[in-house]
mmCIF file of C-alpha atoms in Angstrom:
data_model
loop_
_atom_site.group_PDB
_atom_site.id
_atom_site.type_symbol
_atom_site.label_atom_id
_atom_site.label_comp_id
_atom_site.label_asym_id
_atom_site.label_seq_id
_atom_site.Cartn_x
_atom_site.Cartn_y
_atom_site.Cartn_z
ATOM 1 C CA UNK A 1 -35.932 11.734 -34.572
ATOM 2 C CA UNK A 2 -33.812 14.715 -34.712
ATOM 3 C CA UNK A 3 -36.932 16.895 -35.060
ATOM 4 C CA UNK A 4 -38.541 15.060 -31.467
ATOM 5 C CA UNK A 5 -35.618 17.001 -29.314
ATOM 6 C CA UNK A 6 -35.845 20.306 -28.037
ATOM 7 C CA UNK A 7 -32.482 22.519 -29.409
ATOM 8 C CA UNK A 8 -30.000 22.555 -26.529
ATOM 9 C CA UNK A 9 -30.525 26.297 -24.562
ATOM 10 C CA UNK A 10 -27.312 28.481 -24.950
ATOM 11 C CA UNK A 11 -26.083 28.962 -21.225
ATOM 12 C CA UNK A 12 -22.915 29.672 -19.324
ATOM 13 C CA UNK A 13 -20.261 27.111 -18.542
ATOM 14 C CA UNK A 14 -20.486 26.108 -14.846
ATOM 15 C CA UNK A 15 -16.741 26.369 -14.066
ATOM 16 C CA UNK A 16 -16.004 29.452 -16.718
ATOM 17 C CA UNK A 17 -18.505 32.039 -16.292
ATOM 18 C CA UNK A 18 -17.749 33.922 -19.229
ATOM 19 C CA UNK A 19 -17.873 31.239 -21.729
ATOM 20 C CA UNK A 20 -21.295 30.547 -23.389
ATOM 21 C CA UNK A 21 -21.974 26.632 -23.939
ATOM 22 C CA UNK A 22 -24.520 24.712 -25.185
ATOM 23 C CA UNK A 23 -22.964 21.324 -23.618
ATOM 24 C CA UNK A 24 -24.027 19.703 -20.665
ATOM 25 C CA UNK A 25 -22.529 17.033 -19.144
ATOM 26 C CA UNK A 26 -24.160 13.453 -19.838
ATOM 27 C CA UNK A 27 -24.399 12.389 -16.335
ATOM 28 C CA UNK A 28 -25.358 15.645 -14.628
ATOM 29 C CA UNK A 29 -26.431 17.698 -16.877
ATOM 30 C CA UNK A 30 -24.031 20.986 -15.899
ATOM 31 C CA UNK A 31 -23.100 23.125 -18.282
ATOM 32 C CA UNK A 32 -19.553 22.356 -19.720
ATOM 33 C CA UNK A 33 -17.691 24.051 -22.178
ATOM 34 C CA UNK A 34 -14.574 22.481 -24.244
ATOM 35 C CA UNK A 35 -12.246 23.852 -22.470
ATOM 36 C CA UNK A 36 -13.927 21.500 -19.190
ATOM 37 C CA UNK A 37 -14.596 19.294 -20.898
ATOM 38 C CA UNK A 38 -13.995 15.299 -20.292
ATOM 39 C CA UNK A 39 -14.381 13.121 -23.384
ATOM 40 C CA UNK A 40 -15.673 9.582 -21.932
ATOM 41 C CA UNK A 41 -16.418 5.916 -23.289
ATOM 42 C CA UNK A 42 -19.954 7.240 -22.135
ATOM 43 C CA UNK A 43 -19.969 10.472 -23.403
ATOM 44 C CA UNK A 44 -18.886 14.085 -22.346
ATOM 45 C CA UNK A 45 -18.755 14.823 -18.845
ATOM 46 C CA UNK A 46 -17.695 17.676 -16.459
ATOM 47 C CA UNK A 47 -14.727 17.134 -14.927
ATOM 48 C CA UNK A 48 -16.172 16.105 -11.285
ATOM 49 C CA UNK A 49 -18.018 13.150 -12.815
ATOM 50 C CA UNK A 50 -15.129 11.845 -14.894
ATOM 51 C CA UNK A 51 -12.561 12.037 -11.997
ATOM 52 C CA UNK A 52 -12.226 8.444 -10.459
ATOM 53 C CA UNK A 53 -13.932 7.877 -6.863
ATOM 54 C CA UNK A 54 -11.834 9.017 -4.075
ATOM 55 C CA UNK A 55 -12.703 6.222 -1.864
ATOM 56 C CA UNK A 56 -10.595 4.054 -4.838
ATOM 57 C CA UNK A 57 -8.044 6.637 -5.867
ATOM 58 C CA UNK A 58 -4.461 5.773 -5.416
ATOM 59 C CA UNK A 59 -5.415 3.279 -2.751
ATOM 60 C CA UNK A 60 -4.915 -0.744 -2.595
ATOM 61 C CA UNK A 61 -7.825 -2.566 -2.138
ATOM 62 C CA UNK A 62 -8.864 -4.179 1.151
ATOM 63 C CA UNK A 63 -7.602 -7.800 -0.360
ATOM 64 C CA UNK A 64 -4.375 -6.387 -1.449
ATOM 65 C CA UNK A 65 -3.377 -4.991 1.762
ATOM 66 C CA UNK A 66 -4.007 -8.479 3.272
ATOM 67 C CA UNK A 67 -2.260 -10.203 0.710
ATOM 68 C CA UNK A 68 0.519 -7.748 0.771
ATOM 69 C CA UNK A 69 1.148 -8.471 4.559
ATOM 70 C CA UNK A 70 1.232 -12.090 3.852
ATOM 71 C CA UNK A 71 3.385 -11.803 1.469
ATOM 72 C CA UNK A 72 6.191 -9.189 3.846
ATOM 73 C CA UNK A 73 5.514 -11.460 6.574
ATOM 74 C CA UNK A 74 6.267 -14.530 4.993
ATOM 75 C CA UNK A 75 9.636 -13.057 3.657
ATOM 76 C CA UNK A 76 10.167 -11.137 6.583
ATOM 77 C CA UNK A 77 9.987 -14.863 8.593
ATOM 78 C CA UNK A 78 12.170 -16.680 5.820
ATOM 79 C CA UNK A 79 14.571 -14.014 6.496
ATOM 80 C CA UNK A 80 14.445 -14.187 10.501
ATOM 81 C CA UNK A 81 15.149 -17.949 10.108
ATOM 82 C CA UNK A 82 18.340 -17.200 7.742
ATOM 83 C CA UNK A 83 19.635 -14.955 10.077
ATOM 84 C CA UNK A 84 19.271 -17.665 12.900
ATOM 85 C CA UNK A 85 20.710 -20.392 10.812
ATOM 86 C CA UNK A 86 23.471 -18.692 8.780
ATOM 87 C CA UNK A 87 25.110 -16.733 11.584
ATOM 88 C CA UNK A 88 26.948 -13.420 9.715
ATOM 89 C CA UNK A 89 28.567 -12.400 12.963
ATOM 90 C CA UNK A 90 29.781 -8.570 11.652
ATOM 91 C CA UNK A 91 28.523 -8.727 8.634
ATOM 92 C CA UNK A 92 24.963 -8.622 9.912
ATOM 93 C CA UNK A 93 23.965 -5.682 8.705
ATOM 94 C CA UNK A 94 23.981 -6.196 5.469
ATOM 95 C CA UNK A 95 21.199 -8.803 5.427
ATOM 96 C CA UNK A 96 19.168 -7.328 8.022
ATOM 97 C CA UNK A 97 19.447 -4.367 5.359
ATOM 98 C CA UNK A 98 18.609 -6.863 2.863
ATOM 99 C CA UNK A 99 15.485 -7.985 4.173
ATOM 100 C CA UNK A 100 13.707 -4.820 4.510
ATOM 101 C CA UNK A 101 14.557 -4.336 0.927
ATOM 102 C CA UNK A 102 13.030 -7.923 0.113
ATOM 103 C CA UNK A 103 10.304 -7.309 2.305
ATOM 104 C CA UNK A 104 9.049 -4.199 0.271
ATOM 105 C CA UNK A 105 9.604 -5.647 -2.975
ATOM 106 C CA UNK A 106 7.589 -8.429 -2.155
ATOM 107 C CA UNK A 107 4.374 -6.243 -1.001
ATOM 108 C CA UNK A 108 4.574 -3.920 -3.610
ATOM 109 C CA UNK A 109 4.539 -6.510 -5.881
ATOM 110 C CA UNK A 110 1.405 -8.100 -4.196
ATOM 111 C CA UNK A 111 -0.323 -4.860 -4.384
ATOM 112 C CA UNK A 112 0.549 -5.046 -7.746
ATOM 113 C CA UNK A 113 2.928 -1.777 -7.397
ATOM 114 C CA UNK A 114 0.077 0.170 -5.931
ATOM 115 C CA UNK A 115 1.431 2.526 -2.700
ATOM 116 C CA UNK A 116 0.171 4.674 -0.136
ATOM 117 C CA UNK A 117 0.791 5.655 3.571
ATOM 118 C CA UNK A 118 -1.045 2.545 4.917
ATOM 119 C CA UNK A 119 0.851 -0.115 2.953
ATOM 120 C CA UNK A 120 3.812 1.833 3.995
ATOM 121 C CA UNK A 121 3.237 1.148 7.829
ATOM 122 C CA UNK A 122 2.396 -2.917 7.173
ATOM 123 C CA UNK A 123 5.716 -3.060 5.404
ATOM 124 C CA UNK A 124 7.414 -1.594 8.401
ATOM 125 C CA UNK A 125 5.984 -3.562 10.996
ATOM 126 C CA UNK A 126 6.180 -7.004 8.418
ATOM 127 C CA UNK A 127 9.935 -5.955 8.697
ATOM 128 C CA UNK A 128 10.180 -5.392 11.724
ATOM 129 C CA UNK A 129 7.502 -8.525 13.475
ATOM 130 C CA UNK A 130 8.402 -11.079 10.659
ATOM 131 C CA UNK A 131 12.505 -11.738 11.736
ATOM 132 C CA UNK A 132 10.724 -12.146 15.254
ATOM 133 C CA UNK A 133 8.530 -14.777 14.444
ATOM 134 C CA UNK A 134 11.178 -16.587 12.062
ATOM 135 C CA UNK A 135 13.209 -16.317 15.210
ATOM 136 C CA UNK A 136 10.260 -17.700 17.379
ATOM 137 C CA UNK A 137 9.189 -20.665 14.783
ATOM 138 C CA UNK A 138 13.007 -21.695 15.473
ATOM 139 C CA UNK A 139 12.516 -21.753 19.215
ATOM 140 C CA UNK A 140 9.329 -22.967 19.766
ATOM 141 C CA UNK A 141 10.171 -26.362 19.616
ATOM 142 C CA UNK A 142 12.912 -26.232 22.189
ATOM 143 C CA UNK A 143 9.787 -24.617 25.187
ATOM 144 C CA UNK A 144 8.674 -27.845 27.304
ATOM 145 C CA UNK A 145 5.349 -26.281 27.734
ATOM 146 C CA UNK A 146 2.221 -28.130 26.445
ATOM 147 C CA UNK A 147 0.166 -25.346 26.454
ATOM 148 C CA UNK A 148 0.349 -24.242 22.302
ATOM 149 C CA UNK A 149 -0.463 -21.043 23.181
ATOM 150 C CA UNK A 150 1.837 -20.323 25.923
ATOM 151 C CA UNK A 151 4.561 -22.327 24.060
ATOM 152 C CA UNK A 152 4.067 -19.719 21.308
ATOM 153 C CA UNK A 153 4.109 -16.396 23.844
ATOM 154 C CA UNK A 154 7.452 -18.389 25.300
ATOM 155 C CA UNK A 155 9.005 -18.528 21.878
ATOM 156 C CA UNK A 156 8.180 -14.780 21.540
ATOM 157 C CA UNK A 157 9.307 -13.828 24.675
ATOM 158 C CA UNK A 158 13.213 -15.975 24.318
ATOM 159 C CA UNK A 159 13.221 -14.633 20.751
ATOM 160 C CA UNK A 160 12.451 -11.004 21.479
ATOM 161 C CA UNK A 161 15.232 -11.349 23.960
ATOM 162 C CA UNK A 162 17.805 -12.754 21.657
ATOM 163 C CA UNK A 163 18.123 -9.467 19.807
ATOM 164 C CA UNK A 164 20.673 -7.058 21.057
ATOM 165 C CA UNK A 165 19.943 -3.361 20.457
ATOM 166 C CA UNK A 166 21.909 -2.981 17.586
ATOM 167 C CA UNK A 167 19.591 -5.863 15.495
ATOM 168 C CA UNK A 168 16.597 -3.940 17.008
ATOM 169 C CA UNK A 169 18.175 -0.733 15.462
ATOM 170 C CA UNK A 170 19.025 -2.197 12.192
ATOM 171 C CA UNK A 171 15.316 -4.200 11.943
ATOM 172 C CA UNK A 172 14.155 -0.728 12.550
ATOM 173 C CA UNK A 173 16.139 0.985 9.476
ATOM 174 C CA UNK A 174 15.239 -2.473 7.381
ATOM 175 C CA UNK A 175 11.695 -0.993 7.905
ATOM 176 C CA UNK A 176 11.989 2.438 6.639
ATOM 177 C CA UNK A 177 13.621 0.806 3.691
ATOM 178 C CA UNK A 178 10.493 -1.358 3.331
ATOM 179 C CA UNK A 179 8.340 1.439 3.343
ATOM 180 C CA UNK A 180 10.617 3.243 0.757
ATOM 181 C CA UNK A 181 9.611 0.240 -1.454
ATOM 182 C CA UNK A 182 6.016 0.309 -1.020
ATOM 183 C CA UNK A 183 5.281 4.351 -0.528
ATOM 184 C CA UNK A 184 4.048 6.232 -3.672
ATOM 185 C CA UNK A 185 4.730 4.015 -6.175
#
């Protein structure tokens, strides 16, 4: 068998010119020296086919970005219902605070602790839309309007208006606490 193969020519490394080689990488055949070279579960390769995709690198998948969201939302609208309910008059801050906190822990951990830029912006606006709609779900019922959807842009509308600038302020700090949470990880 040994005897069927042609010896391996003696070349020059691809990425070290002044290093004589007589590997090649097993996917693209370039010459590789040790120094370059990337020891596989398929064999040696140069060091451009052993790095991981780019497309995939350091980035959440498509289905954990959605369930990520669902995930901020849903505590971000837990949270917008508390605040309703439980009124903390000047102590506010603290669990508007809170929630972005929550709300970050809760995507990173659906992303399974997996960042980047773009799960960074969902946490901000799941901090900053999900109190809204907790707000909203506890209005809706109160709107006389038969109309589901119009009920529902109603609820937004009385709900949005409910917040003083201050809460709108703090949501908005909540969210760059979120994206603390989720960003580079």
């Amino acid at each position: 068998m040994g005897a069927d193969r042609p010896a391996a020519e003696r070349t020059t490394c691809a990425r070290h010119r002044n290093v004589e080689t007589y590997l090649r990488c097993a996917k693209c055949g370039t010459p590789i020296c040790p120094k370059c070279l990337v020891h596989t579960p398929v064999g040696a390769r140069c060091p451009s086919c052993a790095a991981p995709p780019r497309s995939l690198a350091g980035r959440a998948p498509l289905l954990s970005y959605a369930l990520s969201t669902a995930a901020g939302l849903s505590v971000g609208i837990v949270a917008g219902v508390v605040l309703v309910v439980a009124p903390f008059g000047a102590f506010m801050i603290l669990p508007l605070l809170l929630t972005g906190f929550l709300v970050g822990e809760a995507m990173a951990a659906a992303a399974g602790r997996r960042g980047g830029s773009a799960l960074a912006v969902l946490a901000f606006i799941c901090t900053v839309v999900g109190p809204i709609l907790g707000r909203a779900a506890l209005v809706a019922p109160a709107v006389s309007v038969q109309d589901p959807v119009l009920r529902a842009n109603l609820a937004l509308v009385v709900a949005l208006q409910s917040l003083g600038g201050f809460e709108l302020l703090l949501l908005a700090v909540a969210g760059i606490i979120a994206t603390t949470r989720v960003h580079d990880r």
